[in-house]
């Protein structure tokens, strides 16, 4: 007999009065709901893996101990890129990753992680929570029996680490760079050679010259990998990942089995974790940048305007190509693009104008 049926079968009076029932209730309370969260991150990886840990901790605490979510690193139960299918099949109740990893299955998923020259973190959250994005994301994952949530954001990333200067688009030609996803496709159209490498192989590949350049995340994670010991120049801005959203997707059947308050706790905990990761990245990138430029004398460089203009034009083409692939991608692209256009007009006179004014 499940818990709700059990309580339903009891009269309200007997719940209060029956001493044997108090015992039964206590015994029930001791039986925690145990969930598994499988992730695409190395276990405890700073920022991303620890973000998943924080989310689990929040759910455990907010549920008053009624739920116990245990986090598994990539490869502990299934390999990183198999978590989507595993949660869909119910092998685990939750997965923590980034939606662009599932592009082989669902093209439209890429809009919910990072789009080159797309939305920054603040704008992504605005589109998702108040601009129709969440509804589209739910529609995108619904056929897989998954409920998506935003569960973290890195903020604007860095363009990456280079051993030669990028002074014009000609310098991108033949450049062998670790840059995954849509950014990689853009680099390819600019004449470069994008390479996909897991995080753990980046440092050695750059150090030995197997690749000419790499992007990873930002100062916080890049410093942890020691990338400053393998490249001379640290370029900005991260045009390819302007505010990457991390996700937590939940097996819909498992979620619906929870009492209403626990369902709400799980979803609200994701929302808290989403905001908290951005705050953490902002604070730690700030600290790590001081270490990189102060202690390690890293040379910061801005990508030239004309290079960025070329990359933006190519990005628009790449994104338009996704929209042409299927009707759902077109629908998401149209919502995303309309939101971007309008929020740019607002942010030109708010965030941008303020940041410029602060420097005067
Ligand atoms: Ca990145």
PDB file of C-alpha atoms in Angstrom, residues 124-322:
ATOM      1  CA  UNK A 124      18.212  33.291 -20.512  1.00  0.00           C
ATOM      2  CA  UNK A 125      16.462  33.259 -17.142  1.00  0.00           C
ATOM      3  CA  UNK A 126      14.085  35.967 -18.339  1.00  0.00           C
ATOM      4  CA  UNK A 127      13.235  34.014 -21.500  1.00  0.00           C
ATOM      5  CA  UNK A 128      12.889  30.712 -19.650  1.00  0.00           C
ATOM      6  CA  UNK A 129      10.838  31.862 -16.661  1.00  0.00           C
ATOM      7  CA  UNK A 130       8.867  34.757 -18.118  1.00  0.00           C
ATOM      8  CA  UNK A 131       9.224  34.639 -21.894  1.00  0.00           C
ATOM      9  CA  UNK A 132       7.796  31.240 -22.830  1.00  0.00           C
ATOM     10  CA  UNK A 133      11.121  29.367 -22.847  1.00  0.00           C
ATOM     11  CA  UNK A 134      10.258  26.865 -20.087  1.00  0.00           C
ATOM     12  CA  UNK A 135       7.040  25.832 -21.824  1.00  0.00           C
ATOM     13  CA  UNK A 136       8.968  25.146 -25.030  1.00  0.00           C
ATOM     14  CA  UNK A 137      11.659  23.267 -23.141  1.00  0.00           C
ATOM     15  CA  UNK A 138       8.997  21.116 -21.450  1.00  0.00           C
ATOM     16  CA  UNK A 139       7.467  20.407 -24.861  1.00  0.00           C
ATOM     17  CA  UNK A 140      10.911  19.458 -26.205  1.00  0.00           C
ATOM     18  CA  UNK A 141      11.608  16.890 -23.442  1.00  0.00           C
ATOM     19  CA  UNK A 142       8.018  15.639 -23.043  1.00  0.00           C
ATOM     20  CA  UNK A 143       8.343  12.814 -25.621  1.00  0.00           C
ATOM     21  CA  UNK A 144      11.184  11.426 -23.476  1.00  0.00           C
ATOM     22  CA  UNK A 145       9.141  11.438 -20.247  1.00  0.00           C
ATOM     23  CA  UNK A 146      11.417  14.116 -18.787  1.00  0.00           C
ATOM     24  CA  UNK A 147      10.663  17.373 -17.003  1.00  0.00           C
ATOM     25  CA  UNK A 148      13.450  19.921 -17.650  1.00  0.00           C
ATOM     26  CA  UNK A 149      14.562  22.663 -15.275  1.00  0.00           C
ATOM     27  CA  UNK A 150      17.326  25.260 -15.367  1.00  0.00           C
ATOM     28  CA  UNK A 151      19.767  24.374 -12.597  1.00  0.00           C
ATOM     29  CA  UNK A 152      22.809  26.592 -13.024  1.00  0.00           C
ATOM     30  CA  UNK A 153      24.551  29.102 -15.244  1.00  0.00           C
ATOM     31  CA  UNK A 154      28.227  29.852 -15.860  1.00  0.00           C
ATOM     32  CA  UNK A 155      27.658  33.441 -16.991  1.00  0.00           C
ATOM     33  CA  UNK A 156      29.607  34.710 -20.031  1.00  0.00           C
ATOM     34  CA  UNK A 157      32.514  32.363 -20.711  1.00  0.00           C
ATOM     35  CA  UNK A 158      35.939  33.297 -22.104  1.00  0.00           C
ATOM     36  CA  UNK A 159      36.850  33.031 -25.811  1.00  0.00           C
ATOM     37  CA  UNK A 160      39.751  30.826 -24.776  1.00  0.00           C
ATOM     38  CA  UNK A 161      43.497  30.214 -24.670  1.00  0.00           C
ATOM     39  CA  UNK A 162      45.699  30.831 -27.721  1.00  0.00           C
ATOM     40  CA  UNK A 163      49.409  30.601 -28.442  1.00  0.00           C
ATOM     41  CA  UNK A 164      49.262  33.020 -31.350  1.00  0.00           C
ATOM     42  CA  UNK A 165      47.522  36.345 -31.579  1.00  0.00           C
ATOM     43  CA  UNK A 166      44.196  36.626 -33.371  1.00  0.00           C
ATOM     44  CA  UNK A 167      44.414  39.909 -35.280  1.00  0.00           C
ATOM     45  CA  UNK A 168      42.082  39.129 -38.159  1.00  0.00           C
ATOM     46  CA  UNK A 169      39.744  36.390 -39.364  1.00  0.00           C
ATOM     47  CA  UNK A 170      42.645  35.081 -41.464  1.00  0.00           C
ATOM     48  CA  UNK A 171      44.256  33.986 -38.168  1.00  0.00           C
ATOM     49  CA  UNK A 172      41.332  31.603 -37.593  1.00  0.00           C
ATOM     50  CA  UNK A 173      42.077  29.720 -40.816  1.00  0.00           C
ATOM     51  CA  UNK A 174      43.616  26.354 -40.083  1.00  0.00           C
ATOM     52  CA  UNK A 175      43.362  26.965 -36.340  1.00  0.00           C
ATOM     53  CA  UNK A 176      42.900  23.672 -34.526  1.00  0.00           C
ATOM     54  CA  UNK A 177      40.831  24.532 -31.496  1.00  0.00           C
ATOM     55  CA  UNK A 178      38.962  22.600 -28.846  1.00  0.00           C
ATOM     56  CA  UNK A 179      35.528  24.169 -29.076  1.00  0.00           C
ATOM     57  CA  UNK A 180      32.429  21.985 -28.978  1.00  0.00           C
ATOM     58  CA  UNK A 181      28.883  22.466 -30.194  1.00  0.00           C
ATOM     59  CA  UNK A 182      27.577  25.391 -32.197  1.00  0.00           C
ATOM     60  CA  UNK A 183      30.702  27.456 -31.515  1.00  0.00           C
ATOM     61  CA  UNK A 184      32.734  24.705 -33.149  1.00  0.00           C
ATOM     62  CA  UNK A 185      30.491  24.744 -36.207  1.00  0.00           C
ATOM     63  CA  UNK A 186      30.982  28.516 -36.457  1.00  0.00           C
ATOM     64  CA  UNK A 187      34.769  28.147 -36.238  1.00  0.00           C
ATOM     65  CA  UNK A 188      34.625  25.535 -38.986  1.00  0.00           C
ATOM     66  CA  UNK A 189      32.779  27.952 -41.267  1.00  0.00           C
ATOM     67  CA  UNK A 190      35.465  30.545 -40.460  1.00  0.00           C
ATOM     68  CA  UNK A 191      38.103  28.135 -41.787  1.00  0.00           C
ATOM     69  CA  UNK A 192      39.242  26.607 -38.503  1.00  0.00           C
ATOM     70  CA  UNK A 193      39.255  23.012 -37.313  1.00  0.00           C
ATOM     71  CA  UNK A 194      37.084  22.464 -34.239  1.00  0.00           C
ATOM     72  CA  UNK A 195      38.026  19.575 -31.992  1.00  0.00           C
ATOM     73  CA  UNK A 196      35.846  17.999 -29.309  1.00  0.00           C
ATOM     74  CA  UNK A 197      37.803  16.911 -26.245  1.00  0.00           C
ATOM     75  CA  UNK A 198      36.621  16.060 -22.750  1.00  0.00           C
ATOM     76  CA  UNK A 199      37.833  18.445 -20.048  1.00  0.00           C
ATOM     77  CA  UNK A 200      40.454  16.080 -18.704  1.00  0.00           C
ATOM     78  CA  UNK A 201      42.390  15.957 -22.006  1.00  0.00           C
ATOM     79  CA  UNK A 202      42.531  19.671 -22.737  1.00  0.00           C
ATOM     80  CA  UNK A 203      45.679  20.671 -20.853  1.00  0.00           C
ATOM     81  CA  UNK A 204      47.972  18.002 -22.330  1.00  0.00           C
ATOM     82  CA  UNK A 205      46.622  18.523 -25.847  1.00  0.00           C
ATOM     83  CA  UNK A 206      47.334  22.253 -25.660  1.00  0.00           C
ATOM     84  CA  UNK A 207      50.704  21.829 -23.966  1.00  0.00           C
ATOM     85  CA  UNK A 208      51.962  19.323 -26.543  1.00  0.00           C
ATOM     86  CA  UNK A 209      50.634  21.324 -29.493  1.00  0.00           C
ATOM     87  CA  UNK A 210      48.122  18.665 -30.521  1.00  0.00           C
ATOM     88  CA  UNK A 211      45.685  21.603 -30.560  1.00  0.00           C
ATOM     89  CA  UNK A 212      46.522  25.298 -31.152  1.00  0.00           C
ATOM     90  CA  UNK A 213      43.887  26.742 -28.875  1.00  0.00           C
ATOM     91  CA  UNK A 214      41.079  25.843 -26.520  1.00  0.00           C
ATOM     92  CA  UNK A 215      38.095  27.259 -24.786  1.00  0.00           C
ATOM     93  CA  UNK A 216      36.877  25.784 -21.511  1.00  0.00           C
ATOM     94  CA  UNK A 217      34.729  27.911 -19.209  1.00  0.00           C
ATOM     95  CA  UNK A 218      36.154  30.981 -17.505  1.00  0.00           C
ATOM     96  CA  UNK A 219      38.865  32.032 -15.029  1.00  0.00           C
ATOM     97  CA  UNK A 220      37.542  29.884 -12.143  1.00  0.00           C
ATOM     98  CA  UNK A 221      37.561  26.566 -14.041  1.00  0.00           C
ATOM     99  CA  UNK A 222      40.428  27.452 -16.406  1.00  0.00           C
ATOM    100  CA  UNK A 223      42.775  28.282 -13.530  1.00  0.00           C
ATOM    101  CA  UNK A 224      41.902  24.947 -11.886  1.00  0.00           C
ATOM    102  CA  UNK A 225      42.991  23.158 -15.086  1.00  0.00           C
ATOM    103  CA  UNK A 226      46.242  25.185 -15.242  1.00  0.00           C
ATOM    104  CA  UNK A 227      45.567  26.297 -18.819  1.00  0.00           C
ATOM    105  CA  UNK A 228      47.741  29.381 -18.261  1.00  0.00           C
ATOM    106  CA  UNK A 229      50.729  27.026 -18.214  1.00  0.00           C
ATOM    107  CA  UNK A 230      49.937  25.861 -21.740  1.00  0.00           C
ATOM    108  CA  UNK A 231      49.046  29.066 -23.627  1.00  0.00           C
ATOM    109  CA  UNK A 232      50.191  32.675 -23.801  1.00  0.00           C
ATOM    110  CA  UNK A 233      47.034  34.627 -24.515  1.00  0.00           C
ATOM    111  CA  UNK A 234      43.652  34.588 -22.836  1.00  0.00           C
ATOM    112  CA  UNK A 235      41.000  36.007 -25.167  1.00  0.00           C
ATOM    113  CA  UNK A 236      37.579  37.424 -24.437  1.00  0.00           C
ATOM    114  CA  UNK A 237      34.594  37.558 -24.759  1.00  0.00           C
ATOM    115  CA  UNK A 238      33.047  34.079 -24.903  1.00  0.00           C
ATOM    116  CA  UNK A 239      30.914  34.850 -27.942  1.00  0.00           C
ATOM    117  CA  UNK A 240      30.114  31.145 -28.321  1.00  0.00           C
ATOM    118  CA  UNK A 241      28.782  30.613 -24.769  1.00  0.00           C
ATOM    119  CA  UNK A 242      27.361  33.894 -23.474  1.00  0.00           C
ATOM    120  CA  UNK A 243      25.548  32.405 -20.466  1.00  0.00           C
ATOM    121  CA  UNK A 244      25.433  28.642 -20.583  1.00  0.00           C
ATOM    122  CA  UNK A 245      22.452  27.178 -18.771  1.00  0.00           C
ATOM    123  CA  UNK A 246      22.994  23.917 -16.931  1.00  0.00           C
ATOM    124  CA  UNK A 247      19.986  21.704 -16.561  1.00  0.00           C
ATOM    125  CA  UNK A 248      18.412  19.222 -14.226  1.00  0.00           C
ATOM    126  CA  UNK A 249      15.887  16.945 -15.877  1.00  0.00           C
ATOM    127  CA  UNK A 250      13.577  14.758 -13.867  1.00  0.00           C
ATOM    128  CA  UNK A 251      11.840  11.526 -14.747  1.00  0.00           C
ATOM    129  CA  UNK A 252       8.223  12.655 -15.061  1.00  0.00           C
ATOM    130  CA  UNK A 253       6.706   9.517 -13.535  1.00  0.00           C
ATOM    131  CA  UNK A 254       9.032   9.716 -10.514  1.00  0.00           C
ATOM    132  CA  UNK A 255       8.188  13.396 -10.037  1.00  0.00           C
ATOM    133  CA  UNK A 256       4.438  12.814 -10.270  1.00  0.00           C
ATOM    134  CA  UNK A 257       4.680  10.044  -7.667  1.00  0.00           C
ATOM    135  CA  UNK A 258       5.857  12.553  -5.044  1.00  0.00           C
ATOM    136  CA  UNK A 259       3.332  14.354  -2.839  1.00  0.00           C
ATOM    137  CA  UNK A 260       2.613  17.878  -4.101  1.00  0.00           C
ATOM    138  CA  UNK A 261       4.821  19.636  -1.561  1.00  0.00           C
ATOM    139  CA  UNK A 262       7.855  17.514  -2.444  1.00  0.00           C
ATOM    140  CA  UNK A 263       7.263  18.071  -6.166  1.00  0.00           C
ATOM    141  CA  UNK A 264       7.330  21.783  -5.478  1.00  0.00           C
ATOM    142  CA  UNK A 265      10.448  21.467  -3.316  1.00  0.00           C
ATOM    143  CA  UNK A 266      12.339  19.614  -6.060  1.00  0.00           C
ATOM    144  CA  UNK A 267      11.406  22.208  -8.698  1.00  0.00           C
ATOM    145  CA  UNK A 268      12.052  25.221  -6.466  1.00  0.00           C
ATOM    146  CA  UNK A 269      15.393  23.793  -5.335  1.00  0.00           C
ATOM    147  CA  UNK A 270      16.432  23.705  -9.012  1.00  0.00           C
ATOM    148  CA  UNK A 271      15.463  27.343  -9.307  1.00  0.00           C
ATOM    149  CA  UNK A 272      17.562  28.270  -6.279  1.00  0.00           C
ATOM    150  CA  UNK A 273      20.507  26.225  -7.566  1.00  0.00           C
ATOM    151  CA  UNK A 274      20.190  27.953 -10.936  1.00  0.00           C
ATOM    152  CA  UNK A 275      20.608  31.380  -9.359  1.00  0.00           C
ATOM    153  CA  UNK A 276      23.229  30.281  -6.872  1.00  0.00           C
ATOM    154  CA  UNK A 277      25.584  28.803  -9.465  1.00  0.00           C
ATOM    155  CA  UNK A 278      25.607  32.075 -11.392  1.00  0.00           C
ATOM    156  CA  UNK A 279      26.410  33.962  -8.196  1.00  0.00           C
ATOM    157  CA  UNK A 280      29.205  31.528  -7.405  1.00  0.00           C
ATOM    158  CA  UNK A 281      30.706  31.764 -10.909  1.00  0.00           C
ATOM    159  CA  UNK A 282      30.557  35.543 -10.834  1.00  0.00           C
ATOM    160  CA  UNK A 283      32.356  35.699  -7.479  1.00  0.00           C
ATOM    161  CA  UNK A 284      34.940  33.006  -8.221  1.00  0.00           C
ATOM    162  CA  UNK A 285      35.696  34.161 -11.782  1.00  0.00           C
ATOM    163  CA  UNK A 286      36.343  37.573 -10.322  1.00  0.00           C
ATOM    164  CA  UNK A 287      38.846  36.133  -7.801  1.00  0.00           C
ATOM    165  CA  UNK A 288      40.476  33.758 -10.292  1.00  0.00           C
ATOM    166  CA  UNK A 289      40.963  36.488 -12.885  1.00  0.00           C
ATOM    167  CA  UNK A 290      42.985  38.487 -10.329  1.00  0.00           C
ATOM    168  CA  UNK A 291      45.163  35.415  -9.727  1.00  0.00           C
ATOM    169  CA  UNK A 292      45.651  34.783 -13.454  1.00  0.00           C
ATOM    170  CA  UNK A 293      46.619  38.347 -14.348  1.00  0.00           C
ATOM    171  CA  UNK A 294      48.371  39.252 -11.060  1.00  0.00           C
ATOM    172  CA  UNK A 295      50.226  36.143  -9.962  1.00  0.00           C
ATOM    173  CA  UNK A 296      50.553  34.317 -13.294  1.00  0.00           C
ATOM    174  CA  UNK A 297      50.924  37.404 -15.534  1.00  0.00           C
ATOM    175  CA  UNK A 298      48.449  36.090 -18.092  1.00  0.00           C
ATOM    176  CA  UNK A 299      47.987  38.396 -21.096  1.00  0.00           C
ATOM    177  CA  UNK A 300      44.328  39.267 -21.568  1.00  0.00           C
ATOM    178  CA  UNK A 301      43.265  40.140 -25.095  1.00  0.00           C
ATOM    179  CA  UNK A 302      40.003  41.184 -26.711  1.00  0.00           C
ATOM    180  CA  UNK A 303      39.000  39.575 -29.984  1.00  0.00           C
ATOM    181  CA  UNK A 304      39.096  42.345 -32.637  1.00  0.00           C
ATOM    182  CA  UNK A 305      35.723  43.820 -33.629  1.00  0.00           C
ATOM    183  CA  UNK A 306      35.938  42.638 -37.228  1.00  0.00           C
ATOM    184  CA  UNK A 307      36.648  39.064 -36.093  1.00  0.00           C
ATOM    185  CA  UNK A 308      33.605  39.188 -33.809  1.00  0.00           C
ATOM    186  CA  UNK A 309      31.482  40.622 -36.626  1.00  0.00           C
ATOM    187  CA  UNK A 310      32.451  37.734 -38.904  1.00  0.00           C
ATOM    188  CA  UNK A 311      31.782  35.186 -36.164  1.00  0.00           C
ATOM    189  CA  UNK A 312      28.381  36.740 -35.479  1.00  0.00           C
ATOM    190  CA  UNK A 313      27.357  36.569 -39.138  1.00  0.00           C
ATOM    191  CA  UNK A 314      28.434  32.926 -39.312  1.00  0.00           C
ATOM    192  CA  UNK A 315      26.615  32.194 -36.026  1.00  0.00           C
ATOM    193  CA  UNK A 316      23.363  33.575 -37.425  1.00  0.00           C
ATOM    194  CA  UNK A 317      23.738  31.191 -40.384  1.00  0.00           C
ATOM    195  CA  UNK A 318      24.459  28.196 -38.159  1.00  0.00           C
ATOM    196  CA  UNK A 319      21.428  28.911 -35.961  1.00  0.00           C
ATOM    197  CA  UNK A 320      19.146  29.482 -38.944  1.00  0.00           C
ATOM    198  CA  UNK A 321      20.255  26.079 -40.257  1.00  0.00           C
ATOM    199  CA  UNK A 322      19.084  24.398 -37.021  1.00  0.00           C
TER     200      UNK A 322
END
